Short mmCIF file of C-alpha atoms in Angstrom, two decimals:
data_model
loop_
_atom_site.label_atom_id
_atom_site.label_comp_id
_atom_site.label_asym_id
_atom_site.label_seq_id
_atom_site.Cartn_x
_atom_site.Cartn_y
_atom_site.Cartn_z
CA MET A 54 83.44 -66.63 22.78
CA ALA A 55 80.63 -64.23 21.89
CA TRP A 56 77.47 -65.87 20.58
CA LYS A 57 75.35 -63.56 18.49
CA ARG A 58 72.58 -65.65 16.96
CA PHE A 59 71.33 -69.24 16.96
CA GLN A 60 69.73 -70.85 13.91
CA PRO A 61 68.39 -74.45 13.70
CA LEU A 62 70.09 -76.33 10.88
CA PHE A 63 68.09 -77.42 7.82
CA GLY A 64 64.85 -75.99 9.19
CA GLN A 65 64.42 -78.73 11.81
CA LEU A 66 62.45 -77.04 14.58
CA GLY A 67 61.55 -80.17 16.55
CA ASP A 68 64.24 -82.21 18.24
CA ILE A 69 67.16 -79.93 17.48
CA SER A 70 70.49 -81.79 17.49
CA ALA A 71 72.57 -79.00 15.96
CA VAL A 72 72.35 -75.23 15.75
CA LYS A 73 74.30 -72.70 13.75
CA PHE A 74 75.51 -69.57 15.50
CA ASP A 75 77.63 -66.53 14.76
CA SER A 76 80.72 -66.20 16.93
CA GLY A 77 83.61 -63.81 17.00
CA ASP A 78 85.49 -66.35 14.86
CA GLY A 79 82.77 -66.71 12.23
CA PRO A 80 79.87 -69.12 11.79
CA MET A 81 80.01 -72.34 13.80
CA VAL A 82 77.75 -75.26 14.67
CA ALA A 83 76.95 -76.46 18.19
CA HIS A 84 75.75 -79.95 19.10
CA PRO A 85 74.20 -79.44 22.56
CA GLY A 86 72.71 -81.78 25.13
CA MET A 87 75.27 -84.58 24.92
CA SER A 88 76.35 -86.73 27.83
CA PRO A 89 79.96 -86.22 28.97
CA ASP A 90 80.80 -89.79 27.86
CA ASP A 91 79.34 -89.35 24.38
CA ALA A 92 80.94 -85.94 23.88
CA GLY A 93 84.31 -87.19 25.10
CA ARG A 94 84.12 -90.23 22.84
CA ILE A 95 83.46 -88.13 19.73
CA HIS A 96 86.15 -85.64 20.74
CA ARG A 97 88.69 -88.48 21.03
CA PHE A 98 87.60 -89.95 17.70
CA TYR A 99 88.20 -86.64 15.97
CA LYS A 100 91.59 -86.26 17.63
CA ARG A 101 92.75 -89.83 17.04
CA VAL A 102 91.13 -90.64 13.68
CA LEU A 103 89.33 -88.01 11.61
CA THR A 104 91.91 -85.24 11.95
CA PRO A 105 95.09 -87.30 11.44
CA ALA A 106 93.48 -89.35 8.65
CA GLY A 107 92.34 -86.18 6.87
CA ILE A 108 88.71 -87.29 6.58
CA ALA A 109 86.44 -84.63 5.08
CA SER A 110 84.48 -83.51 8.13
CA PRO A 111 83.88 -80.13 9.81
CA ALA A 112 86.71 -79.35 12.22
CA LEU A 113 85.89 -79.89 15.90
CA ARG A 114 86.97 -76.77 17.80
CA HIS A 115 86.26 -77.57 21.42
CA GLN A 116 84.04 -79.20 24.01
CA GLN A 117 82.09 -77.12 26.49
CA GLY A 118 80.04 -78.02 29.55
CA ILE A 119 76.45 -76.87 30.06
CA GLY A 120 75.45 -77.99 33.52
CA GLU A 121 75.53 -81.77 33.51
CA ARG A 122 75.54 -81.92 29.70
CA GLN A 123 78.21 -81.20 27.12
CA MET A 124 78.28 -79.29 23.83
CA LEU A 125 80.64 -79.80 20.90
CA ILE A 126 81.53 -76.82 18.72
CA PHE A 127 82.36 -77.40 15.03
CA ASP A 128 83.29 -75.20 12.11
CA PHE A 129 80.25 -74.47 9.96
CA PHE A 130 80.26 -76.27 6.60
CA PRO A 131 78.31 -74.32 3.93
CA GLY A 132 76.63 -77.25 2.28
CA LYS A 133 73.30 -79.06 1.98
CA PRO A 134 72.58 -82.71 2.78
CA LEU A 135 73.15 -85.01 -0.18
CA ASP A 136 69.52 -86.08 -0.27
CA ARG A 137 68.41 -82.48 -0.91
CA HIS A 138 70.27 -82.08 -4.18
CA GLY A 139 67.55 -83.84 -6.14
CA PRO A 140 68.17 -86.09 -9.16
CA GLY A 141 71.82 -86.64 -9.90
CA TRP A 142 73.01 -86.81 -6.28
CA GLU A 143 74.73 -90.09 -7.18
CA ALA A 144 77.43 -88.04 -8.91
CA TRP A 145 78.86 -87.31 -5.45
CA LEU A 146 79.22 -90.97 -4.51
CA PRO A 147 82.83 -91.31 -5.78
CA ALA A 148 83.90 -88.46 -3.50
CA VAL A 149 82.21 -90.13 -0.53
CA MET A 150 83.80 -93.49 -1.38
CA VAL A 151 87.24 -91.87 -1.40
CA GLU A 152 86.66 -90.73 2.19
CA LEU A 153 85.41 -94.16 3.24
CA GLU A 154 88.44 -95.84 1.70
CA ARG A 155 90.73 -93.42 3.53
CA LEU A 156 88.88 -94.16 6.76
CA GLN A 157 89.17 -97.93 6.25
CA GLN A 158 92.89 -97.73 5.50
CA PHE A 159 93.53 -95.66 8.63
CA GLY A 160 91.37 -98.00 10.68
CA GLU A 161 93.32 -101.03 9.51
CA GLN A 162 96.65 -99.40 10.36
CA HIS A 163 95.47 -98.43 13.87
CA ARG A 164 93.07 -101.26 14.65
CA GLU A 165 94.68 -102.22 17.97
CA GLY A 166 94.52 -98.68 19.29
CA LEU A 167 90.88 -98.10 18.35
CA LYS A 168 89.10 -100.77 20.33
CA VAL A 169 85.56 -99.64 21.01
CA ARG A 170 84.69 -99.02 24.65
CA GLY A 171 81.34 -99.98 26.16
CA GLY A 172 78.45 -97.58 26.61
CA ARG A 173 78.20 -96.42 23.00
CA LYS A 174 75.04 -96.55 20.94
CA PRO A 175 74.51 -100.08 19.59
CA PRO A 176 75.46 -100.46 15.92
CA LEU A 177 72.51 -100.11 13.55
CA VAL A 178 73.70 -103.19 11.69
CA ASN A 179 72.89 -105.28 14.77
CA HIS A 180 69.26 -104.14 14.62
CA LEU A 181 69.13 -105.12 10.95
CA PHE A 182 70.51 -108.58 11.74
CA ARG A 183 68.10 -109.12 14.63
CA GLN A 184 65.13 -108.13 12.50
CA ALA A 185 66.17 -110.48 9.68
CA LEU A 186 66.70 -113.39 12.07
CA GLY A 187 63.41 -112.66 13.84
CA ASP A 188 61.57 -112.65 10.53
CA ALA A 189 63.26 -115.90 9.50
CA LEU A 190 61.64 -117.60 12.50
CA ARG A 191 58.15 -116.48 11.51
CA TRP A 192 56.46 -118.08 8.52
CA ASP A 193 54.19 -115.09 8.02
CA ARG A 194 57.19 -112.80 7.49
CA ALA A 195 59.81 -115.04 5.93
CA HIS A 196 57.69 -115.62 2.79
CA GLY A 197 59.67 -118.74 1.86
CA GLU A 198 63.05 -117.05 2.32
CA ARG A 199 63.86 -118.46 5.77
CA ARG A 200 66.90 -120.43 4.67
CA PHE A 201 68.18 -117.54 2.57
CA LEU A 202 67.89 -115.04 5.45
CA LEU A 203 69.77 -117.34 7.83
CA TRP A 204 72.43 -117.92 5.19
CA LEU A 205 72.73 -114.22 4.29
CA VAL A 206 73.11 -112.99 7.87
CA THR A 207 75.81 -115.61 8.46
CA ARG A 208 77.70 -114.56 5.32
CA LEU A 209 77.46 -110.85 6.11
CA LYS A 210 78.73 -111.40 9.64
CA ARG A 211 81.78 -113.18 8.19
CA LEU A 212 82.76 -110.27 5.95
CA PRO A 213 85.88 -108.25 6.84
CA GLN A 214 85.21 -105.69 9.57
CA VAL A 215 86.34 -102.19 8.57
CA LEU A 216 86.29 -98.85 10.37
CA SER A 217 82.94 -97.35 9.42
CA HIS A 218 80.80 -94.26 9.91
CA GLY A 219 77.96 -96.48 11.09
CA ASP A 220 75.06 -94.15 10.21
CA LEU A 221 75.89 -92.89 6.74
CA HIS A 222 72.47 -91.96 5.43
CA ARG A 223 72.33 -89.11 2.92
CA GLU A 224 71.42 -86.47 5.51
CA ASN A 225 74.86 -87.08 7.06
CA VAL A 226 76.73 -86.17 3.86
CA LEU A 227 76.92 -82.42 3.26
CA VAL A 228 77.78 -81.11 -0.19
CA ASP A 229 79.04 -77.65 -1.09
CA THR A 230 78.36 -77.50 -4.83
CA GLU A 231 79.99 -74.09 -5.28
CA ARG A 232 83.38 -75.31 -4.05
CA GLY A 233 82.97 -78.97 -4.97
CA ASN A 234 83.56 -80.15 -1.39
CA ILE A 235 81.83 -82.70 0.84
CA ALA A 236 81.77 -83.27 4.58
CA LEU A 237 80.68 -86.33 6.57
CA VAL A 238 78.97 -85.49 9.86
CA ASP A 239 77.46 -87.18 12.95
CA TRP A 240 80.12 -89.72 13.86
CA ASP A 241 78.58 -90.95 17.12
CA ARG A 242 77.98 -94.47 15.74
CA TRP A 243 81.47 -95.16 14.37
CA ASP A 244 82.54 -98.75 14.72
CA TYR A 245 84.25 -101.68 13.02
CA LEU A 246 81.44 -103.07 10.84
CA PRO A 247 81.11 -105.46 7.89
CA VAL A 248 82.45 -103.94 4.70
CA GLY A 249 79.68 -102.57 2.50
CA PHE A 250 77.30 -101.52 5.27
CA ASP A 251 78.10 -97.80 5.01
CA LEU A 252 77.59 -97.75 1.24
CA ALA A 253 74.38 -99.78 1.36
CA ARG A 254 72.93 -97.38 3.91
CA LEU A 255 74.07 -94.38 1.88
CA MET A 256 72.42 -95.72 -1.30
CA ARG A 257 69.29 -96.96 0.45
CA GLY A 258 66.33 -96.93 -1.91
CA LEU A 259 68.27 -97.51 -5.12
CA ALA A 260 67.75 -100.71 -7.09
CA GLY A 261 70.11 -103.58 -6.30
CA ASP A 262 71.79 -103.70 -9.72
CA THR A 263 72.31 -99.93 -9.63
CA VAL A 264 73.85 -100.14 -6.17
CA GLU A 265 76.39 -102.74 -7.28
CA GLN A 266 77.32 -100.80 -10.42
CA LEU A 267 77.96 -97.67 -8.36
CA THR A 268 79.94 -99.58 -5.74
CA GLY A 269 82.59 -101.52 -7.63
CA GLY A 270 85.50 -102.71 -5.51
CA SER A 271 86.24 -106.20 -4.22
CA HIS A 272 83.82 -109.12 -4.24
CA ALA A 273 83.61 -108.83 -0.44
CA GLN A 274 82.56 -105.20 -0.66
CA ARG A 275 80.04 -105.98 -3.41
CA LEU A 276 78.53 -108.80 -1.36
CA GLY A 277 78.27 -106.47 1.62
CA VAL A 278 76.55 -103.75 -0.38
CA VAL A 279 74.16 -106.11 -2.21
CA GLY A 280 73.43 -108.18 0.91
CA PHE A 281 72.71 -105.20 3.13
CA THR A 282 70.69 -103.64 0.31
CA TYR A 283 68.49 -106.74 0.34
CA LEU A 284 67.93 -106.47 4.10
CA LEU A 285 67.17 -102.75 3.86
CA GLN A 286 64.87 -103.17 0.87
CA ARG A 287 62.84 -105.95 2.50
CA HIS A 288 62.42 -103.67 5.52
CA ASP A 289 61.32 -100.69 3.44
CA ARG A 290 59.29 -102.61 0.85
CA PRO A 291 58.20 -106.05 2.10
CA ALA A 292 56.56 -106.85 -1.24
CA MET A 293 60.01 -106.75 -2.84
CA VAL A 294 60.72 -110.22 -1.42
CA ASN A 295 58.30 -111.92 -3.85
CA SER A 296 59.24 -109.78 -6.84
CA GLU A 297 61.69 -110.33 -9.68
CA GLU A 298 63.92 -107.72 -8.05
CA GLY A 299 64.02 -109.74 -4.84
CA GLU A 300 64.89 -112.95 -6.68
CA ALA A 301 67.62 -111.13 -8.63
CA LEU A 302 69.14 -109.80 -5.40
CA ARG A 303 69.11 -113.23 -3.78
CA ARG A 304 70.72 -114.77 -6.84
CA ARG A 305 73.41 -112.09 -6.96
CA CYS A 306 74.20 -112.56 -3.26
CA ARG A 307 74.79 -116.28 -3.86
CA GLU A 308 76.98 -115.57 -6.89
CA LEU A 309 79.15 -113.08 -5.01
CA ALA A 310 79.44 -115.36 -1.97
CA GLY A 311 80.48 -118.24 -4.25
CA SER A 312 83.29 -116.14 -5.72
CA LEU A 313 84.74 -115.63 -2.22
CA LEU A 314 85.13 -119.36 -1.53
#
């Protein structure tokens, strides 16, 4: 393989996690500096899940060693991150939800064969739960919502666990507007997680009522999206807790949970 030129993706010149390069087979993307375990885990996930399930993601070509580290080589996808498309990016949400539904269906069919091995990065949802529970034990942070936080974390943990991306922020969704295609990237945090977590993380920053309208689906999925939106919003904007928006989100969580009984 002849490498002609490296180019950091998206202008990120600091901690570079991916670089574009020209090869004899056309433009590709390399993810360097990975441990053999991490690289092997992602390689297996592509082979066992993403490729056979037909999930929209850049094709993984091969794995290559660089000393004690590993590098994964992917096809280059000519798109920009979803968050860089400005107002109206929500129009791409249905396409993303189609991919998530396909992933969940495949994960349910192959659940026994996809048990997660140890040594992976801890799920981000666990950090969110720990923070909420920690805040619930401190009067200066709970702001009168202690009982609600304890109740909400319990309800979210009881939701159906579905095969998930695990880190689906908008920088990890690439959109090619010219061809109308999307690609989901950075699958190193895949896991079986409560339904709704991926969508809540993807729509982080949107108002709670907007998030639910865009989500649709079952009551379980709606509770997951609204509940995780509440936890994310209180992390990003602590003042939200004592606002009308915060009260509306708490009320909606209780309504959705009641419909599941």
